Short mmCIF file of C-alpha atoms in Angstrom, two decimals:
data_model
loop_
_atom_site.label_atom_id
_atom_site.label_comp_id
_atom_site.label_asym_id
_atom_site.label_seq_id
_atom_site.Cartn_x
_atom_site.Cartn_y
_atom_site.Cartn_z
CA MET A 194 82.72 83.77 116.43
CA ASN A 195 83.08 84.41 112.73
CA LYS A 196 85.41 86.93 111.13
CA ILE A 197 82.75 89.64 110.90
CA GLN A 198 80.99 89.20 114.23
CA LYS A 199 84.18 89.74 116.21
CA HIS A 200 84.18 93.40 115.03
CA VAL A 201 80.56 94.11 115.99
CA PRO A 202 81.23 95.07 119.66
CA THR A 203 83.93 97.55 118.64
CA LEU A 204 81.71 99.24 116.08
CA LEU A 205 78.70 99.28 118.44
CA ALA A 206 80.84 101.07 121.06
CA ILE A 207 82.02 103.59 118.45
CA ALA A 208 78.39 104.24 117.41
CA GLU A 209 77.36 104.80 121.03
CA ASP A 210 80.16 107.34 121.49
CA ILE A 211 79.25 109.58 118.54
CA GLU A 212 79.19 113.08 120.01
CA GLU A 213 76.91 114.75 117.47
CA PRO A 214 74.67 112.16 115.83
CA VAL A 215 72.66 113.15 112.78
CA ARG A 216 69.15 113.31 114.20
CA CYS A 217 68.72 110.09 116.21
CA TYR A 218 70.98 108.00 114.00
CA ARG A 219 74.15 106.57 115.50
CA LEU A 220 75.86 104.52 112.82
CA ALA A 221 79.39 103.22 112.56
CA ALA A 222 80.86 101.34 109.64
CA GLY A 223 84.10 99.45 109.36
CA ILE A 224 86.21 98.17 106.51
CA ILE A 225 87.68 94.76 107.28
CA TYR A 226 90.76 93.64 105.36
CA LYS A 227 92.56 90.39 106.08
CA ASN A 228 90.41 89.95 109.22
CA MET A 229 91.52 93.33 110.62
CA LEU A 230 89.37 96.41 111.10
CA ILE A 231 91.44 98.92 109.13
CA SER A 232 89.03 101.81 108.71
CA VAL A 233 86.05 103.24 110.57
CA GLY A 234 83.50 105.86 109.64
CA VAL A 235 80.56 107.37 111.51
CA ASN A 236 77.62 109.40 110.36
CA SER A 237 78.01 113.12 111.06
CA TYR A 238 76.80 116.58 110.11
CA LYS A 239 80.04 117.07 108.23
CA THR A 240 79.58 117.56 104.49
CA ASP A 241 82.02 116.12 102.00
CA PRO A 242 82.32 116.10 98.18
CA PHE A 243 82.77 112.32 98.32
CA GLN A 244 79.38 112.03 100.05
CA ALA A 245 77.76 114.46 97.60
CA LYS A 246 78.76 112.19 94.71
CA TYR A 247 76.79 109.29 96.20
CA SER A 248 73.91 111.11 97.89
CA LYS A 249 70.53 109.52 97.38
CA ASN A 250 69.17 113.03 96.82
CA GLU A 251 70.53 116.58 96.76
CA LYS A 252 69.54 117.18 100.40
CA ALA A 253 71.37 114.08 101.68
CA ILE A 254 74.70 115.87 102.04
CA HIS A 255 75.77 114.76 105.50
CA LEU A 256 78.50 112.15 105.71
CA HIS A 257 77.23 108.59 106.03
CA ALA A 258 79.20 106.03 108.01
CA GLU A 259 79.67 103.73 105.01
CA ILE A 260 81.01 106.52 102.78
CA ALA A 261 83.33 107.74 105.54
CA ALA A 262 84.71 104.22 106.13
CA ILE A 263 85.40 103.70 102.42
CA LYS A 264 87.00 107.14 102.10
CA ASN A 265 89.22 106.46 105.13
CA ALA A 266 90.18 103.01 103.80
CA LEU A 267 91.38 104.59 100.55
CA ARG A 268 94.14 106.26 102.58
CA GLN A 269 95.62 102.83 103.28
CA LEU A 270 94.48 100.60 100.43
CA SER A 271 94.42 100.78 96.67
CA VAL A 272 91.11 100.69 94.82
CA ASP A 273 91.97 97.11 93.82
CA ASP A 274 92.49 96.12 97.46
CA ILE A 275 89.18 97.75 98.50
CA GLN A 276 87.48 95.07 96.39
CA LYS A 277 88.99 92.44 98.71
CA THR A 278 87.47 93.95 101.85
CA SER A 279 84.25 93.47 103.76
CA LEU A 280 82.06 96.31 105.03
CA LEU A 281 80.22 96.06 108.34
CA VAL A 282 77.60 98.65 109.31
CA VAL A 283 76.05 98.90 112.78
CA ARG A 284 73.46 101.19 114.30
CA VAL A 285 72.40 101.74 117.88
CA LYS A 286 69.30 103.40 119.30
CA ARG A 287 67.59 103.95 122.60
CA GLU A 288 64.09 104.90 123.56
CA ASN A 289 65.16 107.62 126.03
CA ASN A 290 68.33 108.90 127.66
CA LYS A 291 67.89 106.57 130.64
CA GLU A 292 67.83 103.37 128.61
CA PRO A 293 70.96 101.62 127.36
CA TYR A 294 71.61 101.56 123.63
CA SER A 295 70.49 98.55 121.66
CA PRO A 296 71.31 97.43 118.10
CA ALA A 297 69.09 98.66 115.29
CA MET A 298 68.60 98.23 111.55
CA ALA A 299 71.65 99.54 109.68
CA LYS A 300 70.95 98.54 106.08
CA PRO A 301 72.87 100.90 103.76
CA CYS A 302 70.79 103.46 101.86
CA SER A 303 70.61 103.50 98.07
CA GLY A 304 73.36 106.13 97.79
CA CYS A 305 75.75 104.15 99.96
CA ARG A 306 74.92 100.99 98.01
CA ARG A 307 75.93 102.79 94.79
CA CYS A 308 79.30 103.65 96.35
CA ILE A 309 79.74 100.09 97.63
CA ILE A 310 79.01 98.70 94.16
CA GLU A 311 81.29 101.22 92.43
CA PHE A 312 84.21 100.22 94.66
CA GLY A 313 83.45 96.52 94.18
CA ILE A 314 82.89 95.62 97.83
CA LYS A 315 81.04 92.33 97.61
CA ASN A 316 80.82 91.37 101.28
CA VAL A 317 78.53 93.83 103.05
CA TYR A 318 77.01 93.11 106.47
CA TYR A 319 74.72 95.14 108.70
CA THR A 320 72.91 94.83 112.03
CA GLY A 321 69.20 94.20 112.39
CA GLU A 322 66.74 95.24 115.08
CA LYS A 323 67.84 92.53 117.50
CA GLY A 324 71.54 92.63 116.77
CA GLU A 325 71.43 89.89 114.17
CA ILE A 326 73.82 90.25 111.23
CA TYR A 327 72.49 90.33 107.68
CA GLN A 328 74.40 90.21 104.42
CA LEU A 329 73.49 92.64 101.66
#
């Protein structure tokens, strides 16, 4: 199992456990530094000035998992060290409340990609519809 894939189950479980998902989206993102998951973020209805700076439009004010993970990582790492990290984004969905969750497309939106680029994170991975891992 490669260095990124070993963190997928943890992030999928975190996404499943989100108490108040934004609409039907259950996303979790993690910052990986020196092969350790050091920061996690989830999407939520919480608003944040950090999110507002990178919103893809003025109505996209709710905290995205990627933005939350980067913001949380900045509590532990310098901006220079953030450039040495990898970002992994996962999403889960289910057809109805009786079905188990399954992986879904978690490609970062344009606003999150701007933040990722600004902080110099070069290794960005996300889940696809069947749980496969793509690199941005």
